[in-house]
Coordinates of C-alpha atoms and ligand atoms in Angstrom, one line a residue:
M1 CA 0.0 0.0 0.0
A2 CA 1.3 3.5 -0.8
K3 CA 2.7 5.3 2.1
A4 CA 1.1 8.7 3.2
A5 CA 2.7 11.9 2.1
V6 CA 4.3 13.9 4.9
T7 CA 5.7 17.5 5.1
V8 CA 8.5 18.4 7.4
I9 CA 9.1 22.0 8.2
G10 CA 12.3 22.7 10.0
L11 CA 15.5 20.8 9.1
G12 CA 17.7 21.4 12.1
E13 CA 19.4 18.5 13.8
M14 CA 16.0 17.0 14.9
G15 CA 14.0 17.9 11.8
R16 CA 16.6 16.3 9.5
A17 CA 16.4 13.1 11.6
L18 CA 12.6 13.1 11.4
A19 CA 12.6 13.6 7.6
D20 CA 15.3 11.1 7.1
A21 CA 13.3 8.4 9.0
L22 CA 10.2 9.2 6.9
V23 CA 12.2 9.0 3.6
T24 CA 13.8 5.7 4.8
A25 CA 10.3 4.3 5.6
G26 CA 9.2 5.1 2.0
H27 CA 6.9 8.1 2.8
P28 CA 6.8 10.7 0.0
T29 CA 8.4 13.5 2.0
T30 CA 8.4 17.3 1.2
V31 CA 10.7 19.5 3.2
W32 CA 11.2 23.2 3.9
N33 CA 13.9 24.9 5.9
R34 CA 14.9 28.6 6.2
S35 CA 18.5 27.6 5.2
A36 CA 17.5 25.6 2.1
A37 CA 20.9 23.8 1.8
K38 CA 20.1 21.7 4.8
A39 CA 17.7 19.7 2.6
D40 CA 20.4 18.7 0.1
D41 CA 21.1 15.2 1.5
L42 CA 17.4 14.5 1.9
V43 CA 16.7 15.6 -1.6
A44 CA 19.5 13.3 -2.8
R45 CA 17.7 10.5 -1.0
G46 CA 14.3 11.2 -2.6
A47 CA 12.7 14.1 -0.6
V48 CA 11.1 17.0 -2.4
R49 CA 12.4 20.5 -1.5
A50 CA 9.5 23.1 -1.4
A51 CA 10.4 26.6 -2.3
T52 CA 8.0 28.1 0.3
V53 CA 6.3 27.1 3.5
E54 CA 2.9 27.3 1.7
E55 CA 4.1 24.9 -1.1
A56 CA 5.4 22.5 1.6
V57 CA 2.0 22.6 3.4
L58 CA 0.1 22.0 0.2
A59 CA 2.1 18.8 -0.5
G60 CA 0.1 16.5 1.8
P61 CA -2.4 15.9 4.6
L62 CA 0.2 15.7 7.4
V63 CA 2.5 18.6 8.3
L64 CA 5.2 18.1 10.9
V65 CA 6.9 21.2 12.4
C66 CA 10.1 21.1 14.3
L67 CA 11.7 24.5 14.8
L68 CA 13.7 26.2 17.5
D69 CA 10.8 27.6 19.5
D70 CA 7.1 28.4 19.5
D71 CA 7.5 32.0 18.3
I72 CA 9.5 30.9 15.3
A73 CA 7.0 28.0 14.5
R74 CA 4.1 30.5 14.6
A75 CA 5.9 33.1 12.5
T76 CA 7.0 30.5 10.0
L77 CA 3.5 29.0 9.6
R78 CA 1.6 32.4 9.5
P79 CA 2.1 33.1 5.7
A80 CA 0.8 29.6 5.0
A81 CA -2.1 29.7 7.4
D82 CA -4.8 29.4 4.7
A83 CA -3.1 26.4 3.1
L84 CA -3.5 24.5 6.3
R85 CA -7.2 24.1 5.9
G86 CA -8.3 20.4 6.0
R87 CA -4.8 19.2 7.0
T88 CA -3.3 18.0 10.3
L89 CA -0.5 20.1 11.9
V90 CA 1.7 18.2 14.3
N91 CA 3.9 20.6 16.2
L92 CA 7.0 18.8 17.5
T93 CA 8.7 22.0 18.5
N94 CA 9.4 22.0 22.2
G95 CA 7.0 24.4 24.0
T96 CA 4.7 24.9 27.0
P97 CA 1.1 23.6 27.5
A98 CA -0.2 27.1 27.2
Q99 CA 1.6 27.6 23.8
A100 CA 0.2 24.3 22.6
R101 CA -3.4 25.3 23.5
E102 CA -3.0 28.6 21.7
A103 CA -1.5 26.9 18.7
E104 CA -4.5 24.5 18.6
S105 CA -6.9 27.3 18.6
W106 CA -5.0 29.2 15.9
A107 CA -5.0 26.1 13.8
A108 CA -8.7 25.6 14.3
D109 CA -9.3 29.2 13.2
H110 CA -7.7 28.2 9.9
G111 CA -9.6 24.9 9.6
A112 CA -6.7 22.6 10.5
A113 CA -6.5 19.8 13.0
Y114 CA -3.7 20.1 15.6
L115 CA -1.7 17.6 17.6
D116 CA 1.1 18.7 19.9
G117 CA 4.1 16.4 20.3
G118 CA 7.1 16.0 22.6
I119 CA 10.0 14.1 21.2
M120 CA 11.7 11.9 23.9
A121 CA 14.7 11.1 21.8
I122 CA 17.9 12.7 20.4
P123 CA 18.4 12.8 16.6
S124 CA 20.5 9.7 16.5
T125 CA 17.9 7.6 18.3
I126 CA 14.9 8.7 16.1
A127 CA 13.3 5.6 14.5
T128 CA 15.1 3.3 16.9
P129 CA 13.4 1.3 19.7
E130 CA 14.7 3.8 22.2
A131 CA 12.7 6.7 20.8
F132 CA 9.2 7.6 21.9
V133 CA 7.1 10.6 21.1
L134 CA 4.3 12.0 23.2
Y135 CA 1.2 13.3 21.5
S136 CA -2.0 15.1 22.6
G137 CA -5.0 16.4 20.8
R138 CA -8.1 15.0 19.3
K139 CA -8.0 11.2 19.4
A140 CA -9.4 10.8 15.9
D141 CA -6.7 13.0 14.5
F142 CA -4.0 11.0 16.3
A143 CA -5.6 7.7 15.2
A144 CA -5.7 8.9 11.5
H145 CA -1.9 9.5 11.4
R146 CA -0.7 7.0 14.0
E147 CA 0.9 4.6 11.6
T148 CA 3.0 7.4 10.0
L149 CA 3.9 8.9 13.4
E150 CA 5.1 5.5 14.6
V151 CA 8.0 5.7 12.1
L152 CA 9.6 8.4 14.2
G153 CA 9.5 6.4 17.4
A154 CA 6.8 4.7 19.6
A155 CA 3.8 7.0 19.5
R156 CA 2.4 7.6 23.1
Y157 CA -1.0 9.3 23.1
L158 CA -1.7 11.2 26.3
G159 CA -5.3 12.5 25.7
A160 CA -7.4 15.2 24.1
D161 CA -6.1 18.1 26.1
T162 CA -3.4 19.4 23.8
G163 CA -1.4 20.6 26.7
M164 CA -0.6 17.1 28.0
A165 CA 2.2 16.2 25.6
P166 CA 4.2 19.4 26.4
L167 CA 3.4 19.1 30.1
Y168 CA 4.8 15.5 30.3
D169 CA 7.6 16.4 27.9
L170 CA 8.8 19.3 30.1
A171 CA 8.3 17.2 33.3
L172 CA 10.5 14.4 31.8
L173 CA 13.1 17.0 30.7
S174 CA 13.1 18.6 34.1
A175 CA 14.0 15.3 35.7
M176 CA 16.8 14.8 33.1
D177 CA 18.1 18.3 33.5
M178 CA 18.4 17.9 37.3
M179 CA 20.0 14.5 36.9
F180 CA 22.7 16.0 34.6
E181 CA 23.1 19.0 37.1
G182 CA 23.6 16.4 39.8
F183 CA 26.1 14.5 37.7
F184 CA 28.1 17.7 37.0
H185 CA 28.1 18.7 40.7
S186 CA 29.2 15.2 41.8
V187 CA 32.0 15.2 39.3
A188 CA 33.2 18.6 40.3
L189 CA 33.3 17.5 44.0
A190 CA 34.8 14.0 43.3
T191 CA 37.6 15.5 41.2
S192 CA 38.3 18.5 43.4
H193 CA 41.5 16.9 44.8
G194 CA 43.3 13.6 45.0
D195 CA 44.0 11.2 42.1
G196 CA 40.4 10.5 41.1
D197 CA 39.1 11.3 37.6
A198 CA 35.6 11.7 36.3
A199 CA 35.6 8.4 34.4
G200 CA 36.6 6.3 37.4
F201 CA 34.1 8.1 39.6
T202 CA 31.3 7.6 37.0
E203 CA 31.9 3.8 37.3
L204 CA 30.6 4.1 40.8
L205 CA 27.9 6.7 40.1
V206 CA 26.1 4.7 37.4
P207 CA 25.3 1.6 39.6
W208 CA 24.5 3.9 42.5
L209 CA 22.0 5.9 40.5
T210 CA 20.6 2.8 38.8
S211 CA 19.9 1.3 42.2
M212 CA 18.2 4.6 43.4
L213 CA 16.1 4.7 40.2
R214 CA 14.4 1.5 41.4
L215 CA 12.9 3.5 44.3
L216 CA 10.9 5.8 42.0
P217 CA 7.8 3.5 41.6
T218 CA 7.6 3.2 45.4
L219 CA 7.9 7.0 45.8
A220 CA 5.3 7.5 43.1
A221 CA 2.8 5.1 44.8
D222 CA 3.4 7.1 48.1
V223 CA 2.6 10.4 46.2
D224 CA -0.6 8.9 44.6
S225 CA -1.9 7.6 48.0
D226 CA -1.4 11.0 49.7
A227 CA -5.1 11.8 49.4
D228 CA -5.9 8.7 51.5
A229 CA -5.8 9.8 55.1
D230 CA -5.1 6.3 56.3
A231 CA -2.2 5.6 54.0
E232 CA 1.3 5.6 55.5
P233 CA 4.1 6.3 53.0
V234 CA 6.3 3.3 52.5
F235 CA 9.4 5.5 52.2
A236 CA 10.1 7.8 55.1
Q237 CA 13.3 9.2 56.6
G238 CA 13.9 11.4 59.6
L239 CA 14.0 15.1 58.6
D240 CA 17.0 15.5 60.9
V241 CA 19.0 12.8 59.1
V242 CA 18.2 14.3 55.7
L243 CA 19.2 17.8 57.0
A244 CA 22.5 16.5 58.4
G245 CA 23.3 15.0 54.9
A246 CA 22.4 18.3 53.2
R247 CA 24.6 20.2 55.6
N248 CA 27.5 17.8 55.0
M249 CA 27.1 18.1 51.2
A250 CA 27.0 21.9 51.4
R251 CA 30.1 22.0 53.7
A252 CA 32.1 19.5 51.7
S253 CA 31.3 21.4 48.5
R254 CA 32.4 24.7 50.0
D255 CA 35.6 23.1 51.4
A256 CA 36.4 21.8 48.0
G257 CA 35.8 25.1 46.2
V258 CA 32.6 23.8 44.5
R259 CA 29.4 25.8 44.5
A260 CA 27.1 24.7 47.4
D261 CA 24.0 26.8 46.7
H262 CA 21.7 23.9 45.9
F263 CA 22.5 22.1 49.2
E264 CA 22.4 25.4 51.2
R265 CA 18.9 26.0 49.9
S266 CA 17.9 22.4 50.7
A267 CA 19.3 22.7 54.2
A268 CA 17.5 26.0 54.8
A269 CA 14.2 24.5 53.6
L270 CA 14.6 21.4 55.8
E271 CA 15.5 23.7 58.8
E272 CA 12.2 25.5 58.2
Q273 CA 10.3 22.3 58.2
L274 CA 11.9 21.1 61.5
A275 CA 11.1 24.6 63.0
E276 CA 7.4 24.0 61.9
G277 CA 7.5 20.8 64.0
L278 CA 7.7 18.3 61.1
T279 CA 9.9 15.3 61.7
T280 CA 9.6 13.0 58.7
Y281 CA 10.8 13.3 55.1
T282 CA 8.4 11.6 52.6
A283 CA 7.8 11.8 48.9
P284 CA 4.2 13.2 49.3
G285 CA 5.6 15.8 51.7
V286 CA 8.2 17.0 49.3
V287 CA 5.8 17.2 46.4
R288 CA 3.2 19.0 48.4
R289 CA 5.8 21.7 49.4
L290 CA 6.9 22.1 45.8
R291 CA 3.3 22.6 44.7
T292 CA 2.7 25.3 47.2
S293 CA 6.0 27.1 47.0
G294 CA 5.1 29.0 43.9
Ligands
NDP301 P1 18.5 23.2 15.6 O1 19.1 24.4 16.3 O2 19.3 22.1 15.0 O3 17.5 23.7 14.5 C1 16.6 24.8 14.7 C2 15.7 24.9 13.5 O4 14.9 26.1 13.7 C3 16.3 25.0 12.2 O5 15.4 24.4 11.2 C4 16.5 26.5 12.0 O6 16.5 26.9 10.7 C5 15.1 26.9 12.6 N1 15.1 28.3 12.9 C6 15.8 28.9 13.9 N2 15.6 30.3 14.0 C7 14.7 30.5 12.9 C8 14.1 31.7 12.5 N3 14.3 32.9 13.0 N4 13.3 31.5 11.4 C9 13.1 30.3 10.8 N5 13.6 29.2 11.2 C10 14.5 29.3 12.3 O7 17.5 22.6 16.7 P2 16.9 21.1 16.8 O8 16.6 20.6 15.4 O9 17.8 20.3 17.6 O10 15.6 21.3 17.7 C11 14.4 21.6 17.0 C12 13.3 21.3 18.1 O11 13.3 20.0 18.4 C13 13.4 22.2 19.3 O12 12.2 22.6 19.8 C14 14.0 21.1 20.3 O13 13.7 21.4 21.7 C15 13.3 19.8 19.8 N6 14.1 18.6 20.2 C16 15.4 18.5 19.9 C17 16.1 17.4 20.4 C18 17.6 17.3 20.1 O14 18.2 16.4 20.7 N7 18.1 18.0 19.2 C19 15.5 16.4 21.3 C20 14.1 16.6 21.5 C21 13.4 17.7 21.0 P3 18.0 27.2 10.0 O15 18.5 25.8 9.7 O16 17.7 28.0 8.8 O17 18.9 27.8 11.1

């Protein structure tokens, strides 16, 4: 059966990987990018280079957009707004839930269906079993294009509220970002003096973090049962123990000439909680505080 035609607007690192996957899977693929030369390799492999965004949009029923940010995506699509009528726009540009909802309403004003997407992959893992992409928007629109979208990576549908894919995308990215921050801090501390190097230290860090990751489902279940007054969190530590650890991490960082601000803030927050009479550190307690601290 003939594969569906797809348009890809934006041929940065990610857009090129998406278009490449579609060409490889045999989809007639039309591409557009501000710097037209970035399409050269794709055109050599069978993609069609559109001269304008409008021409690109008119080439097929499914238009994927992967640009630097929401403002650029909107400005790029604006001149082709009328051409979008009757098509499905899938915005894979990283953005916020509010931006996704605004874009959906803009697309609806121009007669287009809209799905928002969050790519949980890097360009080299697109179209591999490691990649998954979050989608939200009208279920029928997702179902109509699911087969094509699965080419990019496993397609995970999160519901009709268009804001869900960017919400989960940014939540997943926030965990990744803090993990990398933690990694960089630990490397700065571990290599601050002595003979150790980052590679040797990382051989200890990876099994340690892997073992800690196994705790997450337990913490998540504790958070989910927070509304149940009778539920006791499975994971609980004394606040004083957690505070002593935070103070030691702050002190050791300062002694080593490494920035200690994260642990100083943690210690100050824990001191505040102890002063309020709290004694236990639990996952629901931490999440509740984050939700209310603005
Ligand atoms: P790149 O910087 O490689 O590409 C940026 C794209 O935006 C290019 O197509 C560029 O065009 C275009 N662009 C930038 N400024 C303008 C402008 N003023 N007018 C028109 N076009 C413009 O970024 P990526 O491809 O890596 O990222 C694209 C999106 O994908 C982002 O939202 C990113 O968060 C998301 N993403 C990226 C991942 C990654 O690992 N790279 C992972 C997951 C999501 P030109 O080529 O002409 O400069």
